[in-house]
Each structure stands twice: as structure tokens, then as C-alpha cells.
PDB file of C-alpha atoms in Angstrom:
ATOM      1  CA  MET A 243     -49.457  -1.087  28.504  1.00  0.00           C
ATOM      2  CA  ASN A 244     -50.266   1.742  30.891  1.00  0.00           C
ATOM      3  CA  ASN A 245     -48.280   4.535  32.556  1.00  0.00           C
ATOM      4  CA  ILE A 246     -48.864   5.190  36.249  1.00  0.00           C
ATOM      5  CA  LEU A 247     -48.055   8.900  35.808  1.00  0.00           C
ATOM      6  CA  ALA A 248     -50.448   9.387  32.865  1.00  0.00           C
ATOM      7  CA  ASP A 249     -53.899  10.957  32.986  1.00  0.00           C
ATOM      8  CA  LEU A 250     -53.410  12.904  36.210  1.00  0.00           C
ATOM      9  CA  PRO A 251     -56.452  15.119  36.823  1.00  0.00           C
ATOM     10  CA  ASP A 252     -55.900  18.889  36.967  1.00  0.00           C
ATOM     11  CA  ASP A 253     -58.696  19.559  39.437  1.00  0.00           C
ATOM     12  CA  LEU A 254     -59.043  17.077  42.265  1.00  0.00           C
ATOM     13  CA  PRO A 255     -61.658  17.967  44.916  1.00  0.00           C
ATOM     14  CA  ALA A 256     -60.850  14.775  46.874  1.00  0.00           C
ATOM     15  CA  GLU A 257     -57.968  12.329  46.923  1.00  0.00           C
ATOM     16  CA  LEU A 258     -58.336   9.792  44.099  1.00  0.00           C
ATOM     17  CA  THR A 259     -57.716   6.078  44.687  1.00  0.00           C
ATOM     18  CA  GLN A 260     -57.622   3.648  41.769  1.00  0.00           C
ATOM     19  CA  THR A 261     -57.155  -0.115  42.118  1.00  0.00           C
ATOM     20  CA  LEU A 262     -54.596  -1.280  39.554  1.00  0.00           C
ATOM     21  CA  LEU A 263     -54.534  -4.963  40.531  1.00  0.00           C
ATOM     22  CA  GLN A 264     -56.380  -7.122  43.014  1.00  0.00           C
ATOM     23  CA  ALA A 265     -55.725 -10.773  43.875  1.00  0.00           C
ATOM     24  CA  ASN A 266     -56.406 -13.032  46.869  1.00  0.00           C
ATOM     25  CA  ASP A 267     -54.525 -11.210  49.628  1.00  0.00           C
ATOM     26  CA  LEU A 268     -52.997  -8.440  47.517  1.00  0.00           C
ATOM     27  CA  ARG A 269     -54.211  -5.064  46.263  1.00  0.00           C
ATOM     28  CA  ILE A 270     -52.162  -2.463  44.365  1.00  0.00           C
ATOM     29  CA  GLU A 271     -53.482   1.087  44.183  1.00  0.00           C
ATOM     30  CA  ARG A 272     -52.528   4.356  42.552  1.00  0.00           C
ATOM     31  CA  ILE A 273     -53.400   7.208  44.888  1.00  0.00           C
ATOM     32  CA  ILE A 274     -53.345  10.803  43.671  1.00  0.00           C
ATOM     33  CA  SER A 275     -53.306  13.648  46.187  1.00  0.00           C
ATOM     34  CA  HIS A 276     -53.117  17.363  45.409  1.00  0.00           C
ATOM     35  CA  GLY A 277     -52.881  19.352  48.614  1.00  0.00           C
ATOM     36  CA  HIS A 278     -55.001  16.795  50.447  1.00  0.00           C
ATOM     37  CA  SER A 279     -54.625  15.618  54.033  1.00  0.00           C
ATOM     38  CA  SER A 280     -56.494  13.386  56.441  1.00  0.00           C
ATOM     39  CA  PRO A 281     -59.222  15.015  58.531  1.00  0.00           C
ATOM     40  CA  ALA A 282     -57.907  16.407  61.829  1.00  0.00           C
ATOM     41  CA  ASP A 283     -59.078  13.574  64.105  1.00  0.00           C
ATOM     42  CA  PHE A 284     -58.878  10.743  61.547  1.00  0.00           C
ATOM     43  CA  TRP A 285     -56.374   7.865  61.729  1.00  0.00           C
ATOM     44  CA  TYR A 286     -56.017   4.942  59.340  1.00  0.00           C
ATOM     45  CA  ASP A 287     -56.114   1.716  61.362  1.00  0.00           C
ATOM     46  CA  GLN A 288     -55.966  -0.965  58.686  1.00  0.00           C
ATOM     47  CA  GLU A 289     -56.204  -4.732  58.951  1.00  0.00           C
ATOM     48  CA  GLU A 290     -53.743  -5.061  56.062  1.00  0.00           C
ATOM     49  CA  ASN A 291     -50.041  -4.266  55.841  1.00  0.00           C
ATOM     50  CA  GLU A 292     -49.228  -1.428  53.452  1.00  0.00           C
ATOM     51  CA  TRP A 293     -46.088  -0.733  51.466  1.00  0.00           C
ATOM     52  CA  VAL A 294     -46.229   2.716  49.893  1.00  0.00           C
ATOM     53  CA  LEU A 295     -43.924   4.500  47.439  1.00  0.00           C
ATOM     54  CA  VAL A 296     -44.070   8.181  46.451  1.00  0.00           C
ATOM     55  CA  LEU A 297     -43.592   8.463  42.687  1.00  0.00           C
ATOM     56  CA  SER A 298     -44.018  12.242  42.365  1.00  0.00           C
ATOM     57  CA  GLY A 299     -44.804  15.191  44.617  1.00  0.00           C
ATOM     58  CA  SER A 300     -44.231  14.986  48.361  1.00  0.00           C
ATOM     59  CA  ALA A 301     -46.134  14.310  51.560  1.00  0.00           C
ATOM     60  CA  LYS A 302     -45.836  13.959  55.293  1.00  0.00           C
ATOM     61  CA  LEU A 303     -47.163  10.885  57.085  1.00  0.00           C
ATOM     62  CA  GLN A 304     -47.958  11.192  60.763  1.00  0.00           C
ATOM     63  CA  PHE A 305     -47.807   8.176  63.064  1.00  0.00           C
ATOM     64  CA  GLU A 306     -48.756   8.109  66.740  1.00  0.00           C
ATOM     65  CA  GLU A 307     -45.085   8.151  67.767  1.00  0.00           C
ATOM     66  CA  ASP A 308     -43.409  10.144  64.957  1.00  0.00           C
ATOM     67  CA  SER A 309     -43.736  11.495  61.429  1.00  0.00           C
ATOM     68  CA  VAL A 310     -41.910  11.107  58.144  1.00  0.00           C
ATOM     69  CA  GLU A 311     -41.668  13.367  55.109  1.00  0.00           C
ATOM     70  CA  MET A 312     -41.716  11.489  51.826  1.00  0.00           C
ATOM     71  CA  ASN A 313     -40.338  12.599  48.450  1.00  0.00           C
ATOM     72  CA  PRO A 314     -40.087  10.871  45.047  1.00  0.00           C
ATOM     73  CA  GLY A 315     -38.457   7.473  45.440  1.00  0.00           C
ATOM     74  CA  ASP A 316     -39.121   7.229  49.192  1.00  0.00           C
ATOM     75  CA  TYR A 317     -41.035   4.184  50.402  1.00  0.00           C
ATOM     76  CA  ILE A 318     -42.204   2.897  53.747  1.00  0.00           C
ATOM     77  CA  HIS A 319     -43.748  -0.256  55.167  1.00  0.00           C
ATOM     78  CA  ILE A 320     -46.718   0.348  57.446  1.00  0.00           C
ATOM     79  CA  ALA A 321     -47.579  -2.699  59.525  1.00  0.00           C
ATOM     80  CA  ALA A 322     -51.213  -3.673  59.950  1.00  0.00           C
ATOM     81  CA  ARG A 323     -52.904  -1.753  62.780  1.00  0.00           C
ATOM     82  CA  ARG A 324     -50.174   0.922  62.921  1.00  0.00           C
ATOM     83  CA  LYS A 325     -52.214   4.088  63.130  1.00  0.00           C
ATOM     84  CA  HIS A 326     -51.245   6.771  60.612  1.00  0.00           C
ATOM     85  CA  ARG A 327     -52.604   9.758  58.749  1.00  0.00           C
ATOM     86  CA  VAL A 328     -51.581  12.041  55.895  1.00  0.00           C
ATOM     87  CA  GLU A 329     -50.575  15.345  57.470  1.00  0.00           C
ATOM     88  CA  TRP A 330     -50.114  17.112  54.121  1.00  0.00           C
ATOM     89  CA  THR A 331     -49.405  16.607  50.439  1.00  0.00           C
ATOM     90  CA  LYS A 332     -47.802  19.093  48.107  1.00  0.00           C
ATOM     91  CA  PRO A 333     -50.374  21.749  47.132  1.00  0.00           C
ATOM     92  CA  ASP A 334     -48.852  22.908  43.834  1.00  0.00           C
ATOM     93  CA  GLU A 335     -48.443  19.529  42.082  1.00  0.00           C
ATOM     94  CA  PRO A 336     -49.946  16.045  42.295  1.00  0.00           C
ATOM     95  CA  THR A 337     -48.477  13.572  44.732  1.00  0.00           C
ATOM     96  CA  VAL A 338     -48.706  10.129  43.161  1.00  0.00           C
ATOM     97  CA  TRP A 339     -48.431   7.120  45.471  1.00  0.00           C
ATOM     98  CA  LEU A 340     -48.102   3.436  44.646  1.00  0.00           C
ATOM     99  CA  ALA A 341     -49.636   1.496  47.527  1.00  0.00           C
ATOM    100  CA  VAL A 342     -49.452  -2.270  47.969  1.00  0.00           C
ATOM    101  CA  PHE A 343     -51.785  -3.823  50.539  1.00  0.00           C
ATOM    102  CA  TYR A 344     -51.330  -7.428  51.717  1.00  0.00           C
ATOM    103  CA  LYS A 345     -52.057  -9.730  54.655  1.00  0.00           C
ATOM    104  CA  GLU A 346     -48.747 -11.438  55.480  1.00  0.00           C
ATOM    105  CA  ALA A 347     -45.142 -10.451  54.788  1.00  0.00           C
ATOM    106  CA  THR A 348     -42.372 -12.959  54.208  1.00  0.00           C
ATOM    107  CA  SER A 349     -39.510 -10.431  54.044  1.00  0.00           C
ATOM    108  CA  ALA A 350     -38.826  -6.703  53.865  1.00  0.00           C
ATOM    109  CA  LEU A 351     -35.834  -4.508  53.086  1.00  0.00           C
TER     110      LEU A 351
END
């Protein structure tokens, strides 16, 4: 058994991404941010869909058309090819994300 909130690094020079599970068209990652953001002119433009949940900390995601602030318990579905970036993450504590990447969705809440 493991705990997704265990072993959080104190000093994190760059955002840390760890793959927890990978299968055919599915990847689950733990992402740890600590005051990190995307570079100014950088946009994620992924071939996969992404469902992401903030477990601790907080962050702001920027999309081309709007932005959303995320706090513990907040989740969002990001469709493949929807450009987005991390505008900021909380500087005084780790922001822990659970990200699920997949090719096709059959349903969403």
C-alpha cells in the first residue's frame, strides 16, 4: 500500500511528475508543484484527454478562453488538444495533483 500524500519533497527546483500506473491507453500520474508555473509562452497541447484533481495546495489553470482556480477536491476534465497552462501554484505549500490521461472517454460527470 502507498499514500499519494507521502514523501513530498521539501525542496523542489522543478515540478515533479511520477507515473503511478500505466496501461494501454491510460496513465495515472502524481504531480507535485511548489510555486511552479508554466513558462510564459508555453501551452500544453496534448493528444490525450486529461482528468485532473487537486489533492492539496491550490493552483490556477489558464485556458485560451478562460481560467479556473483549483483548490483541494476540485477536478476538471481537459479535452485532448485544449490548450492550457499552469498560471501559478501555491508558493508556501506543495500542490499535489492526481492526473489521469486517456485516449477516449465513454462518460463524464
